[in-house]
Amino acid sequence: MSNEASAPPTALHWPPAARVNSLGGPLLVCDARSFPDWGGAGPDPHQDLDPAGDYVRAWTAVHPDDDDLDAATVRFGTERQHTALIWETDGEATAEIALPAHQDGPADTFLLMRSWIPRTWDAPRRRAARARPAEERPAGVLDLPTGRAVIAWAAVAASETRPAADTPTPDARHLALDTDGTSRIGAVLHLAPGTYRVTVGEHEGDRGRYLPAAEHDSPPSAFADNDWSCRWIRFARTGPSPVSTRGRGPA
């Protein structure tokens, strides 16, 4: 067995406010300097969903003909000069963000996870955080040359977002993004600049996806970590980024 396959996972911390909401459809992850060029689900001249817009291309990337992917990359920008990683959350979701629990300096790994049970229950977080490399599948690489990663609902244009008023200052590891109608529609993470390997994983729980309404008042200790389903995407820095990105992004 390789050292990578047997290495214990990095201990992760789940900041309570670190999450991104999707109202249906995938999330994107890209470098913050590239994000201002993301157009979201913009309309065409007839006010219909633009089939050539960024959101449609993002959706198509993870839902190619007669197939469904967990994650894919898509090019965007006026000259398709930027790359975003698109992750399918499988319906309306809140993706929780995990960062290294004990690390001096900028984080060099992070994880996004969605489950279908109340966020007050830790079991899906433990399951995703403790997953070993053999349980995950490669999903590509993503360059984050500035060390600032934007995670956002792919349907929202960058121009519609703004920093949330109730999150830490921009020099913290996490800054939430809101829109006029929805809070936590995105986040900015402060990371070590570089190239990140991307892997995806999922767990099909023994009891399915949804906690029955009659059991909502049950203590979480009544259930095992493998009772409930979740899916996640992990980013781990592999080295310096070869990409130099120009432009401005969120602080």
mmCIF file of C-alpha atoms in Angstrom:
data_model
loop_
_atom_site.group_PDB
_atom_site.id
_atom_site.type_symbol
_atom_site.label_atom_id
_atom_site.label_comp_id
_atom_site.label_asym_id
_atom_site.label_seq_id
_atom_site.Cartn_x
_atom_site.Cartn_y
_atom_site.Cartn_z
ATOM 1 C CA MET A 1 0.000 0.000 0.000
ATOM 2 C CA SER A 2 1.348 3.447 -0.881
ATOM 3 C CA ASN A 3 2.168 6.052 1.734
ATOM 4 C CA GLU A 4 -0.499 8.302 0.220
ATOM 5 C CA ALA A 5 -3.158 5.648 0.560
ATOM 6 C CA SER A 6 -2.289 4.968 4.196
ATOM 7 C CA ALA A 7 -1.642 8.548 5.335
ATOM 8 C CA PRO A 8 -4.075 9.814 7.947
ATOM 9 C CA PRO A 9 -6.287 12.691 6.805
ATOM 10 C CA THR A 10 -5.553 16.251 7.908
ATOM 11 C CA ALA A 11 -7.476 17.277 11.016
ATOM 12 C CA LEU A 12 -10.134 19.769 9.918
ATOM 13 C CA HIS A 13 -12.118 22.524 11.591
ATOM 14 C CA TRP A 14 -15.604 23.582 10.490
ATOM 15 C CA PRO A 15 -16.081 27.323 11.212
ATOM 16 C CA PRO A 16 -19.785 27.853 12.026
ATOM 17 C CA ALA A 17 -20.239 30.671 9.497
ATOM 18 C CA ALA A 18 -18.180 29.046 6.727
ATOM 19 C CA ARG A 19 -20.774 27.786 4.290
ATOM 20 C CA VAL A 20 -22.132 28.481 0.815
ATOM 21 C CA ASN A 21 -25.755 28.167 -0.234
ATOM 22 C CA SER A 22 -26.874 26.795 -3.592
ATOM 23 C CA LEU A 23 -30.497 27.342 -4.549
ATOM 24 C CA GLY A 24 -30.187 24.515 -7.057
ATOM 25 C CA GLY A 25 -27.329 23.792 -9.409
ATOM 26 C CA PRO A 26 -23.577 23.555 -8.971
ATOM 27 C CA LEU A 27 -21.029 25.643 -7.116
ATOM 28 C CA LEU A 28 -17.939 27.116 -8.702
ATOM 29 C CA VAL A 29 -14.459 27.481 -7.231
ATOM 30 C CA CYS A 30 -11.962 29.834 -8.844
ATOM 31 C CA ASP A 31 -9.187 32.291 -8.098
ATOM 32 C CA ALA A 32 -10.474 35.576 -6.680
ATOM 33 C CA ARG A 33 -8.811 37.639 -9.403
ATOM 34 C CA SER A 34 -10.715 35.683 -12.028
ATOM 35 C CA PHE A 35 -14.083 35.813 -10.285
ATOM 36 C CA PRO A 36 -15.096 39.335 -11.442
ATOM 37 C CA ASP A 37 -15.424 37.927 -14.972
ATOM 38 C CA TRP A 38 -17.966 35.274 -13.928
ATOM 39 C CA GLY A 39 -21.332 36.131 -15.512
ATOM 40 C CA GLY A 40 -23.573 33.577 -13.793
ATOM 41 C CA ALA A 41 -26.996 32.878 -15.291
ATOM 42 C CA GLY A 42 -27.198 36.062 -17.303
ATOM 43 C CA PRO A 43 -30.058 36.614 -19.794
ATOM 44 C CA ASP A 44 -29.733 36.776 -23.566
ATOM 45 C CA PRO A 45 -31.089 39.806 -25.512
ATOM 46 C CA HIS A 46 -34.602 38.301 -25.233
ATOM 47 C CA GLN A 47 -34.320 37.999 -21.419
ATOM 48 C CA ASP A 48 -34.164 34.212 -21.597
ATOM 49 C CA LEU A 49 -31.381 32.187 -20.001
ATOM 50 C CA ASP A 50 -28.326 32.786 -22.171
ATOM 51 C CA PRO A 51 -27.322 29.384 -23.626
ATOM 52 C CA ALA A 52 -23.788 30.705 -24.108
ATOM 53 C CA GLY A 53 -23.578 32.120 -20.583
ATOM 54 C CA ASP A 54 -21.296 30.940 -17.840
ATOM 55 C CA TYR A 55 -24.000 29.164 -15.834
ATOM 56 C CA VAL A 56 -25.254 27.083 -18.755
ATOM 57 C CA ARG A 57 -21.711 26.071 -19.631
ATOM 58 C CA ALA A 58 -21.062 25.203 -15.991
ATOM 59 C CA TRP A 59 -24.198 23.067 -15.866
ATOM 60 C CA THR A 60 -23.264 21.376 -19.131
ATOM 61 C CA ALA A 61 -19.763 20.641 -17.856
ATOM 62 C CA VAL A 62 -21.085 18.504 -14.999
ATOM 63 C CA HIS A 63 -24.047 17.169 -17.000
ATOM 64 C CA PRO A 64 -22.664 16.222 -20.422
ATOM 65 C CA ASP A 65 -24.798 14.253 -22.841
ATOM 66 C CA ASP A 66 -26.370 11.257 -21.091
ATOM 67 C CA ASP A 67 -23.992 11.477 -18.164
ATOM 68 C CA ASP A 68 -23.568 13.160 -14.786
ATOM 69 C CA LEU A 69 -20.240 14.140 -13.245
ATOM 70 C CA ASP A 70 -19.424 15.135 -9.687
ATOM 71 C CA ALA A 71 -17.026 17.850 -10.835
ATOM 72 C CA ALA A 72 -15.541 19.339 -13.978
ATOM 73 C CA THR A 73 -13.618 22.395 -15.129
ATOM 74 C CA VAL A 74 -14.940 25.183 -17.316
ATOM 75 C CA ARG A 75 -13.211 28.091 -19.024
ATOM 76 C CA PHE A 76 -14.654 31.578 -18.732
ATOM 77 C CA GLY A 77 -13.833 35.239 -19.341
ATOM 78 C CA THR A 78 -13.898 37.325 -22.504
ATOM 79 C CA GLU A 79 -11.113 35.201 -24.005
ATOM 80 C CA ARG A 80 -11.794 32.065 -21.938
ATOM 81 C CA GLN A 81 -8.633 32.934 -20.056
ATOM 82 C CA HIS A 82 -9.828 31.723 -16.640
ATOM 83 C CA THR A 83 -10.597 28.281 -15.250
ATOM 84 C CA ALA A 84 -13.213 27.401 -12.639
ATOM 85 C CA LEU A 85 -13.834 24.076 -10.949
ATOM 86 C CA ILE A 86 -17.546 23.206 -10.996
ATOM 87 C CA TRP A 87 -18.939 20.933 -8.275
ATOM 88 C CA GLU A 88 -22.435 19.467 -8.408
ATOM 89 C CA THR A 89 -24.104 19.600 -4.999
ATOM 90 C CA ASP A 90 -27.021 17.447 -6.193
ATOM 91 C CA GLY A 91 -29.902 19.851 -5.679
ATOM 92 C CA GLU A 92 -30.522 22.786 -3.389
ATOM 93 C CA ALA A 93 -27.898 22.613 -0.683
ATOM 94 C CA THR A 94 -25.738 24.265 1.901
ATOM 95 C CA ALA A 95 -22.098 23.333 1.415
ATOM 96 C CA GLU A 96 -20.075 23.519 4.611
ATOM 97 C CA ILE A 97 -16.402 24.519 4.472
ATOM 98 C CA ALA A 98 -13.647 22.823 6.452
ATOM 99 C CA LEU A 99 -10.131 24.212 6.969
ATOM 100 C CA PRO A 100 -7.091 22.731 8.721
ATOM 101 C CA ALA A 101 -7.607 22.680 12.467
ATOM 102 C CA HIS A 102 -3.980 23.263 13.453
ATOM 103 C CA GLN A 103 -1.851 25.083 10.910
ATOM 104 C CA ASP A 104 0.416 28.105 11.139
ATOM 105 C CA GLY A 105 0.065 30.412 8.160
ATOM 106 C CA PRO A 106 -2.328 30.088 5.216
ATOM 107 C CA ALA A 107 -4.270 26.868 4.772
ATOM 108 C CA ASP A 108 -3.005 24.459 2.126
ATOM 109 C CA THR A 109 -6.126 22.307 1.982
ATOM 110 C CA PHE A 110 -9.878 22.759 2.310
ATOM 111 C CA LEU A 111 -12.983 20.664 1.900
ATOM 112 C CA LEU A 112 -16.593 21.339 0.896
ATOM 113 C CA MET A 113 -19.293 18.959 2.100
ATOM 114 C CA ARG A 114 -23.043 18.736 1.748
ATOM 115 C CA SER A 115 -25.408 16.430 3.561
ATOM 116 C CA TRP A 116 -29.170 16.080 3.791
ATOM 117 C CA ILE A 117 -29.657 16.158 7.555
ATOM 118 C CA PRO A 118 -29.639 19.089 10.025
ATOM 119 C CA ARG A 119 -26.313 20.965 10.212
ATOM 120 C CA THR A 120 -26.336 20.568 13.981
ATOM 121 C CA TRP A 121 -25.381 16.906 13.463
ATOM 122 C CA ASP A 122 -21.642 16.240 13.116
ATOM 123 C CA ALA A 123 -21.719 12.750 11.610
ATOM 124 C CA PRO A 124 -21.414 13.808 7.926
ATOM 125 C CA ARG A 125 -18.569 16.200 8.803
ATOM 126 C CA ARG A 126 -16.660 13.426 10.537
ATOM 127 C CA ARG A 127 -17.272 11.032 7.654
ATOM 128 C CA ALA A 128 -15.990 13.457 5.004
ATOM 129 C CA ALA A 129 -13.067 14.751 7.043
ATOM 130 C CA ARG A 130 -11.780 11.274 7.839
ATOM 131 C CA ALA A 131 -12.041 9.906 4.303
ATOM 132 C CA ARG A 132 -8.796 8.419 3.037
ATOM 133 C CA PRO A 133 -7.359 8.961 -0.454
ATOM 134 C CA ALA A 134 -8.506 5.514 -1.599
ATOM 135 C CA GLU A 135 -12.117 6.609 -0.978
ATOM 136 C CA GLU A 136 -11.869 9.607 -3.297
ATOM 137 C CA ARG A 137 -11.698 10.022 -7.068
ATOM 138 C CA PRO A 138 -9.511 12.511 -8.985
ATOM 139 C CA ALA A 139 -11.409 15.500 -10.364
ATOM 140 C CA GLY A 140 -8.599 17.595 -11.843
ATOM 141 C CA VAL A 141 -6.401 20.448 -10.684
ATOM 142 C CA LEU A 142 -7.080 24.122 -10.028
ATOM 143 C CA ASP A 143 -4.567 26.953 -9.948
ATOM 144 C CA LEU A 144 -5.083 29.532 -7.194
ATOM 145 C CA PRO A 145 -2.160 31.898 -7.823
ATOM 146 C CA THR A 146 -3.369 34.627 -5.464
ATOM 147 C CA GLY A 147 -4.148 32.280 -2.601
ATOM 148 C CA ARG A 148 -7.700 33.609 -2.500
ATOM 149 C CA ALA A 149 -10.313 31.085 -3.586
ATOM 150 C CA VAL A 150 -13.892 32.106 -4.306
ATOM 151 C CA ILE A 151 -16.618 29.514 -3.776
ATOM 152 C CA ALA A 152 -20.024 30.625 -5.053
ATOM 153 C CA TRP A 153 -23.319 29.418 -6.425
ATOM 154 C CA ALA A 154 -22.628 29.226 -10.142
ATOM 155 C CA ALA A 155 -25.917 30.907 -11.103
ATOM 156 C CA VAL A 156 -24.895 34.190 -9.442
ATOM 157 C CA ALA A 157 -22.831 36.741 -11.357
ATOM 158 C CA ALA A 158 -19.813 38.114 -9.541
ATOM 159 C CA SER A 159 -21.201 41.630 -9.946
ATOM 160 C CA GLU A 160 -24.216 40.654 -7.806
ATOM 161 C CA THR A 161 -22.154 39.647 -4.765
ATOM 162 C CA ARG A 162 -20.827 41.721 -1.885
ATOM 163 C CA PRO A 163 -18.951 40.952 1.337
ATOM 164 C CA ALA A 164 -21.269 40.012 4.167
ATOM 165 C CA ALA A 165 -21.324 42.437 7.066
ATOM 166 C CA ASP A 166 -21.198 39.807 9.822
ATOM 167 C CA THR A 167 -18.053 37.833 8.946
ATOM 168 C CA PRO A 168 -14.380 38.331 9.819
ATOM 169 C CA THR A 169 -12.216 40.991 8.202
ATOM 170 C CA PRO A 170 -10.545 40.175 4.860
ATOM 171 C CA ASP A 171 -7.267 39.149 6.521
ATOM 172 C CA ALA A 172 -9.039 36.224 8.224
ATOM 173 C CA ARG A 173 -9.223 32.803 6.597
ATOM 174 C CA HIS A 174 -12.821 33.203 5.519
ATOM 175 C CA LEU A 175 -15.074 35.985 4.214
ATOM 176 C CA ALA A 176 -18.732 35.369 3.330
ATOM 177 C CA LEU A 177 -20.435 36.822 0.254
ATOM 178 C CA ASP A 178 -24.088 37.830 0.057
ATOM 179 C CA THR A 179 -26.459 39.074 -2.628
ATOM 180 C CA ASP A 180 -29.428 41.369 -2.191
ATOM 181 C CA GLY A 181 -31.742 38.369 -1.880
ATOM 182 C CA THR A 182 -29.643 35.599 -0.349
ATOM 183 C CA SER A 183 -27.017 35.410 2.357
ATOM 184 C CA ARG A 184 -23.985 33.120 2.263
ATOM 185 C CA ILE A 185 -24.192 32.777 -1.514
ATOM 186 C CA GLY A 186 -20.420 32.626 -1.660
ATOM 187 C CA ALA A 187 -17.203 32.736 0.325
ATOM 188 C CA VAL A 188 -13.599 33.836 -0.101
ATOM 189 C CA LEU A 189 -10.924 31.641 1.472
ATOM 190 C CA HIS A 190 -7.400 32.858 2.165
ATOM 191 C CA LEU A 191 -5.028 30.021 1.312
ATOM 192 C CA ALA A 192 -1.449 29.288 0.367
ATOM 193 C CA PRO A 193 -1.045 30.270 -3.312
ATOM 194 C CA GLY A 194 -0.423 27.367 -5.640
ATOM 195 C CA THR A 195 -1.827 24.481 -7.621
ATOM 196 C CA TYR A 196 -4.421 22.334 -5.870
ATOM 197 C CA ARG A 197 -5.256 18.707 -6.570
ATOM 198 C CA VAL A 198 -9.015 18.145 -6.517
ATOM 199 C CA THR A 199 -10.701 14.918 -5.440
ATOM 200 C CA VAL A 200 -14.329 14.024 -4.796
ATOM 201 C CA GLY A 201 -16.006 11.486 -2.567
ATOM 202 C CA GLU A 202 -19.419 10.422 -1.388
ATOM 203 C CA HIS A 203 -20.929 8.214 1.257
ATOM 204 C CA GLU A 204 -24.255 6.448 0.883
ATOM 205 C CA GLY A 205 -25.499 6.110 4.423
ATOM 206 C CA ASP A 206 -27.133 2.984 5.756
ATOM 207 C CA ARG A 207 -30.317 4.949 6.472
ATOM 208 C CA GLY A 208 -30.321 7.003 3.268
ATOM 209 C CA ARG A 209 -30.208 10.748 2.888
ATOM 210 C CA TYR A 210 -32.958 12.264 4.983
ATOM 211 C CA LEU A 211 -33.599 12.170 8.701
ATOM 212 C CA PRO A 212 -37.269 11.268 9.244
ATOM 213 C CA ALA A 213 -39.242 14.130 10.737
ATOM 214 C CA ALA A 214 -40.228 11.964 13.668
ATOM 215 C CA GLU A 215 -36.544 11.587 14.599
ATOM 216 C CA HIS A 216 -35.527 15.263 14.426
ATOM 217 C CA ASP A 217 -35.574 15.470 18.221
ATOM 218 C CA SER A 218 -33.459 12.360 18.674
ATOM 219 C CA PRO A 219 -29.947 12.911 20.064
ATOM 220 C CA PRO A 220 -27.212 12.601 17.417
ATOM 221 C CA SER A 221 -25.514 10.039 19.645
ATOM 222 C CA ALA A 222 -28.330 7.642 18.814
ATOM 223 C CA PHE A 223 -26.945 7.145 15.310
ATOM 224 C CA ALA A 224 -23.663 5.988 13.812
ATOM 225 C CA ASP A 225 -21.467 8.101 11.541
ATOM 226 C CA ASN A 226 -22.290 5.856 8.593
ATOM 227 C CA ASP A 227 -26.059 6.224 8.978
ATOM 228 C CA TRP A 228 -26.394 9.332 6.784
ATOM 229 C CA SER A 229 -25.305 10.212 3.268
ATOM 230 C CA CYS A 230 -22.985 13.044 2.266
ATOM 231 C CA ARG A 231 -20.781 14.123 -0.617
ATOM 232 C CA TRP A 232 -17.654 16.232 -0.607
ATOM 233 C CA ILE A 233 -14.884 17.765 -2.672
ATOM 234 C CA ARG A 234 -11.345 18.201 -1.355
ATOM 235 C CA PHE A 235 -8.606 20.599 -2.471
ATOM 236 C CA ALA A 236 -4.981 19.912 -1.497
ATOM 237 C CA ARG A 237 -2.028 22.065 -2.521
ATOM 238 C CA THR A 238 0.625 20.237 -4.541
ATOM 239 C CA GLY A 239 3.053 23.075 -5.282
ATOM 240 C CA PRO A 240 3.511 26.590 -6.651
ATOM 241 C CA SER A 241 1.109 27.775 -9.315
ATOM 242 C CA PRO A 242 2.453 28.255 -12.848
ATOM 243 C CA VAL A 243 -0.373 30.668 -13.605
ATOM 244 C CA SER A 244 -0.171 34.446 -13.274
ATOM 245 C CA THR A 245 -3.661 35.893 -13.165
ATOM 246 C CA ARG A 246 -4.324 39.543 -13.885
ATOM 247 C CA GLY A 247 -7.192 41.680 -12.715
ATOM 248 C CA ARG A 248 -8.921 42.485 -9.479
ATOM 249 C CA GLY A 249 -10.984 40.303 -7.199
ATOM 250 C CA PRO A 250 -12.721 40.497 -3.863
ATOM 251 C CA ALA A 251 -10.479 41.367 -0.946
#
